[in-house]
């Protein structure tokens, strides 16, 4: 706030000076030599926007753009060609070229500003010869190379701005010669090698403002410096500093007005060093790692207007921290405490800060109820209390006529919405989402909200009771009413909102058709999400309307009829779980080059897949699962070079799989539950190296598993179950490093959506946790031969299903290496031999089926194996032991002839001497109790004995030592 005021004043004064000088000097006329110098300077510039069109030979140079002259002598005193890059309406381009030495012919120049143009090269050395220069501004001018030491000669300079360039410097000695300097900005220059920068700054006795943001200042302990009365503005944000900066700061000046240390990675307790900073108006310590709470020395900061502590680690009671701001209760205008783990409840004394305009307390651990009324904060413009643990009802908002932004989302508030909210006449942004607010919403709640453009009541069981002919007083842009009771009728009042850009009414209990008039709003509508309702009817041909949809989601409704063409703007299209029917050929009329997400799954679409996929080459995700598509998969799908997810499962597609070898970005390929046939293509391995999930289950593929599959290093899930695949299991599976290597993987941040898998015998849909799964399922095929030992090298494998094949041979003893295995099914094969003892090492195993093989011998003993049902071992005639049988043949103990009746247990042998009996244990317990309390009880009750006892041991210890 303060910086904006300072810059505004400087701009007004400079402009007034320029205009006044220019206006008066028009009678004098500029000096001819200086005019010539300026024209030579122009010749060195590249002016694509003709910014210097007024620089003509026939005109007085004092009237040229950016030029001001002395009103008595006509000498040029100002050259201001600053490019305003922050003006979004600025159609001009910055100047470029070189800064010509002809400017030396302007000996009376006091003000030079070439900021934010595109000059390449170094700062000209000749600038150091412009001895009368008072202000030099070259910020953001794309300059590089060393700062010329000649700048030390500018003894009259009081403003120097070199920020946002690529210039370098060997030392800061040249700065000490600029004794008149009041404003210094060297932000974004590299100070990493200059440990002594504070000493250099202390040699500038007149310095008022210091800007060194993002300078990579060295993280060293800062030494004490002598106090100064000049420095008022200190901006050191985005530097790697430590706590010593606070002590340095407390001594560098007694008149600091603004301090900026945002994003400086400062870690540790919040220092209590602010007692003497009584002039402080603005303090920004956001995004550090300060701990504790606001220190007590803040009670001296009676002029404080802005305090930003967002994103620290302050965890004290919020009430105590706010209390330490009490002296600023009449001055504080902006307070941000968001992103700190403050404890306690919402302070009642917050409402005493009568000057507050902005209050942000987001993402804390503060709980309890809100103040009953915010009426004392009558100047409040913005109130944000997001992501806390506030409970109870909303406060009374009466009197907050200036409030523009009200956000209290993601709390635990309940009760009804107060009608006073409808009197917030300046309100533009209202967000109460993700609470438990209930009750009925009527026209009264919006009666005076004529400026409202953002409304979010999502995730609240609020019921809307608005008359069918209600005409809102606002024209809203963003409307979020998901999980509110908006229906059953589609709200007519929404059709009056001609500026509507984003509409979310997910799960809003709408069971109506969408009125035709609604689609006329589509010229402004960019986001539309009406999913999870019971909206019925047919979709119109949106390609013929003036639509601008980027995001279109009407999934999980009752839409029927054919799929129409969509506008060219659409990027995300979700229509899954409806009753849309007919062929897909009409969708080919959609010309949407930016379409990257298409989900038409769970509909009744039929016929063959069209061959128009080459026009959707931007697709990243294509899901047409669970429809009634038939025929062959078109080869044009191979044009989708960027596709990450391709899901066509649960259709009636037939024929061989076309080449998708150009789809090198594929992560998920799911073609299961179709009628596809032929051999598994060999191109899958070497081309789809990023593949995470490959599902070809429940088809009619035949032949052997190609060895090229071992070239899929990232593969997590492989499912070829329920096909006619024959031959042996490849020995090279260990080459799939995502399954075998225990070293950390390269993180793949691609979204893989939801994939339905058979997990432990149950169909489960995996989402974000899919990348953690490692599974192989080749069950119900015709595979034969031994299970290769290389399978036991798949150390990350969690699920392995090879059941219902014709595997033979014995199980390798290395199965115990698969320590992460949770599910193992080898049932209904012809495996022989014994169960390897290493099976007892499979501690995470929760699903095991070895039934119906030719296994024999004893089931190994372990907590896991004996916990399974006997049915999981049945069908193996030679297998014995728990849980299948109580014991194995030969387990009976040979009888001891010395024991009558052949009863010779170990326990009997141990106890037949009669010593270990119940009386023995009773005597043992009584002896311990009596002995313990005879000694210890006496020491407890008799003080003198206790003293003598411990003194005895102390004497012994002293002799030994």
PDB file of N, CA, C and O in Angstrom, residues 631-635 653-659 671 675-681 683 701-702:
ATOM      1  N   UNK A 631     -17.619 -54.672 -34.793  1.00  0.00           N
ATOM      2  CA  UNK A 631     -16.722 -54.519 -35.929  1.00  0.00           C
ATOM      3  C   UNK A 631     -15.281 -54.342 -35.493  1.00  0.00           C
ATOM      4  O   UNK A 631     -14.922 -54.515 -34.328  1.00  0.00           O
ATOM      5  N   UNK A 632     -14.453 -53.985 -36.443  1.00  0.00           N
ATOM      6  CA  UNK A 632     -13.026 -53.869 -36.188  1.00  0.00           C
ATOM      7  C   UNK A 632     -12.670 -52.503 -35.590  1.00  0.00           C
ATOM      8  O   UNK A 632     -13.372 -51.518 -35.803  1.00  0.00           O
ATOM      9  N   UNK A 633     -11.573 -52.505 -34.868  1.00  0.00           N
ATOM     10  CA  UNK A 633     -11.035 -51.240 -34.358  1.00  0.00           C
ATOM     11  C   UNK A 633     -10.367 -50.519 -35.525  1.00  0.00           C
ATOM     12  O   UNK A 633      -9.501 -51.079 -36.196  1.00  0.00           O
ATOM     13  N   UNK A 634     -10.765 -49.282 -35.821  1.00  0.00           N
ATOM     14  CA  UNK A 634     -10.216 -48.593 -36.999  1.00  0.00           C
ATOM     15  C   UNK A 634      -8.731 -48.285 -36.838  1.00  0.00           C
ATOM     16  O   UNK A 634      -8.260 -47.941 -35.748  1.00  0.00           O
ATOM     17  N   UNK A 635      -8.024 -48.385 -37.927  1.00  0.00           N
ATOM     18  CA  UNK A 635      -6.577 -48.110 -37.901  1.00  0.00           C
ATOM     19  C   UNK A 635      -6.279 -46.646 -37.641  1.00  0.00           C
ATOM     20  O   UNK A 635      -5.169 -46.297 -37.236  1.00  0.00           O
ATOM     21  N   UNK A 653     -16.247 -55.555 -30.048  1.00  0.00           N
ATOM     22  CA  UNK A 653     -15.263 -55.341 -31.105  1.00  0.00           C
ATOM     23  C   UNK A 653     -14.589 -56.661 -31.471  1.00  0.00           C
ATOM     24  O   UNK A 653     -14.330 -57.505 -30.602  1.00  0.00           O
ATOM     25  N   UNK A 654     -14.302 -56.822 -32.737  1.00  0.00           N
ATOM     26  CA  UNK A 654     -13.746 -58.089 -33.217  1.00  0.00           C
ATOM     27  C   UNK A 654     -12.561 -57.827 -34.144  1.00  0.00           C
ATOM     28  O   UNK A 654     -12.200 -56.689 -34.423  1.00  0.00           O
ATOM     29  N   UNK A 655     -11.982 -58.932 -34.631  1.00  0.00           N
ATOM     30  CA  UNK A 655     -10.865 -58.820 -35.550  1.00  0.00           C
ATOM     31  C   UNK A 655      -9.553 -58.647 -34.816  1.00  0.00           C
ATOM     32  O   UNK A 655      -9.471 -58.696 -33.582  1.00  0.00           O
ATOM     33  N   UNK A 656      -8.508 -58.421 -35.594  1.00  0.00           N
ATOM     34  CA  UNK A 656      -7.185 -58.260 -35.015  1.00  0.00           C
ATOM     35  C   UNK A 656      -6.956 -56.824 -34.560  1.00  0.00           C
ATOM     36  O   UNK A 656      -7.621 -55.894 -35.028  1.00  0.00           O
ATOM     37  N   UNK A 657      -6.005 -56.688 -33.669  1.00  0.00           N
ATOM     38  CA  UNK A 657      -5.684 -55.373 -33.121  1.00  0.00           C
ATOM     39  C   UNK A 657      -4.861 -54.589 -34.141  1.00  0.00           C
ATOM     40  O   UNK A 657      -3.805 -55.042 -34.569  1.00  0.00           O
ATOM     41  N   UNK A 658      -5.329 -53.387 -34.559  1.00  0.00           N
ATOM     42  CA  UNK A 658      -4.546 -52.587 -35.521  1.00  0.00           C
ATOM     43  C   UNK A 658      -3.293 -52.029 -34.857  1.00  0.00           C
ATOM     44  O   UNK A 658      -3.181 -51.997 -33.629  1.00  0.00           O
ATOM     45  N   UNK A 659      -2.396 -51.558 -35.639  1.00  0.00           N
ATOM     46  CA  UNK A 659      -1.139 -51.036 -35.108  1.00  0.00           C
ATOM     47  C   UNK A 659      -1.361 -49.722 -34.365  1.00  0.00           C
ATOM     48  O   UNK A 659      -1.945 -48.774 -34.898  1.00  0.00           O
ATOM     49  N   UNK A 671      -8.485 -53.110 -23.599  1.00  0.00           N
ATOM     50  CA  UNK A 671      -9.336 -53.628 -24.671  1.00  0.00           C
ATOM     51  C   UNK A 671     -10.031 -54.910 -24.229  1.00  0.00           C
ATOM     52  O   UNK A 671     -10.474 -55.711 -25.058  1.00  0.00           O
ATOM     53  N   UNK A 675     -14.309 -59.200 -28.511  1.00  0.00           N
ATOM     54  CA  UNK A 675     -14.194 -60.436 -29.293  1.00  0.00           C
ATOM     55  C   UNK A 675     -12.970 -60.372 -30.197  1.00  0.00           C
ATOM     56  O   UNK A 675     -12.967 -60.895 -31.309  1.00  0.00           O
ATOM     57  N   UNK A 676     -11.953 -59.684 -29.718  1.00  0.00           N
ATOM     58  CA  UNK A 676     -10.734 -59.513 -30.497  1.00  0.00           C
ATOM     59  C   UNK A 676      -9.998 -60.849 -30.616  1.00  0.00           C
ATOM     60  O   UNK A 676     -10.042 -61.684 -29.701  1.00  0.00           O
ATOM     61  N   UNK A 677      -9.312 -61.033 -31.716  1.00  0.00           N
ATOM     62  CA  UNK A 677      -8.629 -62.297 -31.971  1.00  0.00           C
ATOM     63  C   UNK A 677      -7.268 -62.036 -32.602  1.00  0.00           C
ATOM     64  O   UNK A 677      -6.832 -60.892 -32.723  1.00  0.00           O
ATOM     65  N   UNK A 678      -6.612 -63.122 -32.988  1.00  0.00           N
ATOM     66  CA  UNK A 678      -5.292 -63.009 -33.569  1.00  0.00           C
ATOM     67  C   UNK A 678      -4.226 -63.117 -32.497  1.00  0.00           C
ATOM     68  O   UNK A 678      -4.495 -63.328 -31.311  1.00  0.00           O
ATOM     69  N   UNK A 679      -2.994 -62.960 -32.927  1.00  0.00           N
ATOM     70  CA  UNK A 679      -1.877 -63.033 -31.993  1.00  0.00           C
ATOM     71  C   UNK A 679      -1.650 -61.670 -31.329  1.00  0.00           C
ATOM     72  O   UNK A 679      -1.976 -60.629 -31.886  1.00  0.00           O
ATOM     73  N   UNK A 680      -1.109 -61.734 -30.146  1.00  0.00           N
ATOM     74  CA  UNK A 680      -0.764 -60.484 -29.454  1.00  0.00           C
ATOM     75  C   UNK A 680       0.351 -59.807 -30.239  1.00  0.00           C
ATOM     76  O   UNK A 680       1.406 -60.419 -30.477  1.00  0.00           O
ATOM     77  N   UNK A 681       0.153 -58.562 -30.683  1.00  0.00           N
ATOM     78  CA  UNK A 681       1.133 -57.907 -31.562  1.00  0.00           C
ATOM     79  C   UNK A 681       2.500 -57.753 -30.903  1.00  0.00           C
ATOM     80  O   UNK A 681       2.600 -57.456 -29.706  1.00  0.00           O
ATOM     81  N   UNK A 683       4.562 -55.369 -31.695  1.00  0.00           N
ATOM     82  CA  UNK A 683       4.949 -53.955 -31.612  1.00  0.00           C
ATOM     83  C   UNK A 683       4.636 -53.345 -30.243  1.00  0.00           C
ATOM     84  O   UNK A 683       5.082 -52.233 -29.926  1.00  0.00           O
ATOM     85  N   UNK A 701      -7.606 -63.954 -28.143  1.00  0.00           N
ATOM     86  CA  UNK A 701      -6.217 -63.945 -28.608  1.00  0.00           C
ATOM     87  C   UNK A 701      -5.619 -65.349 -28.469  1.00  0.00           C
ATOM     88  O   UNK A 701      -5.920 -66.074 -27.508  1.00  0.00           O
ATOM     89  N   UNK A 702      -4.764 -65.682 -29.407  1.00  0.00           N
ATOM     90  CA  UNK A 702      -4.147 -66.997 -29.370  1.00  0.00           C
ATOM     91  C   UNK A 702      -2.660 -66.848 -29.672  1.00  0.00           C
ATOM     92  O   UNK A 702      -2.148 -65.750 -29.891  1.00  0.00           O
TER      93      UNK A 702
END
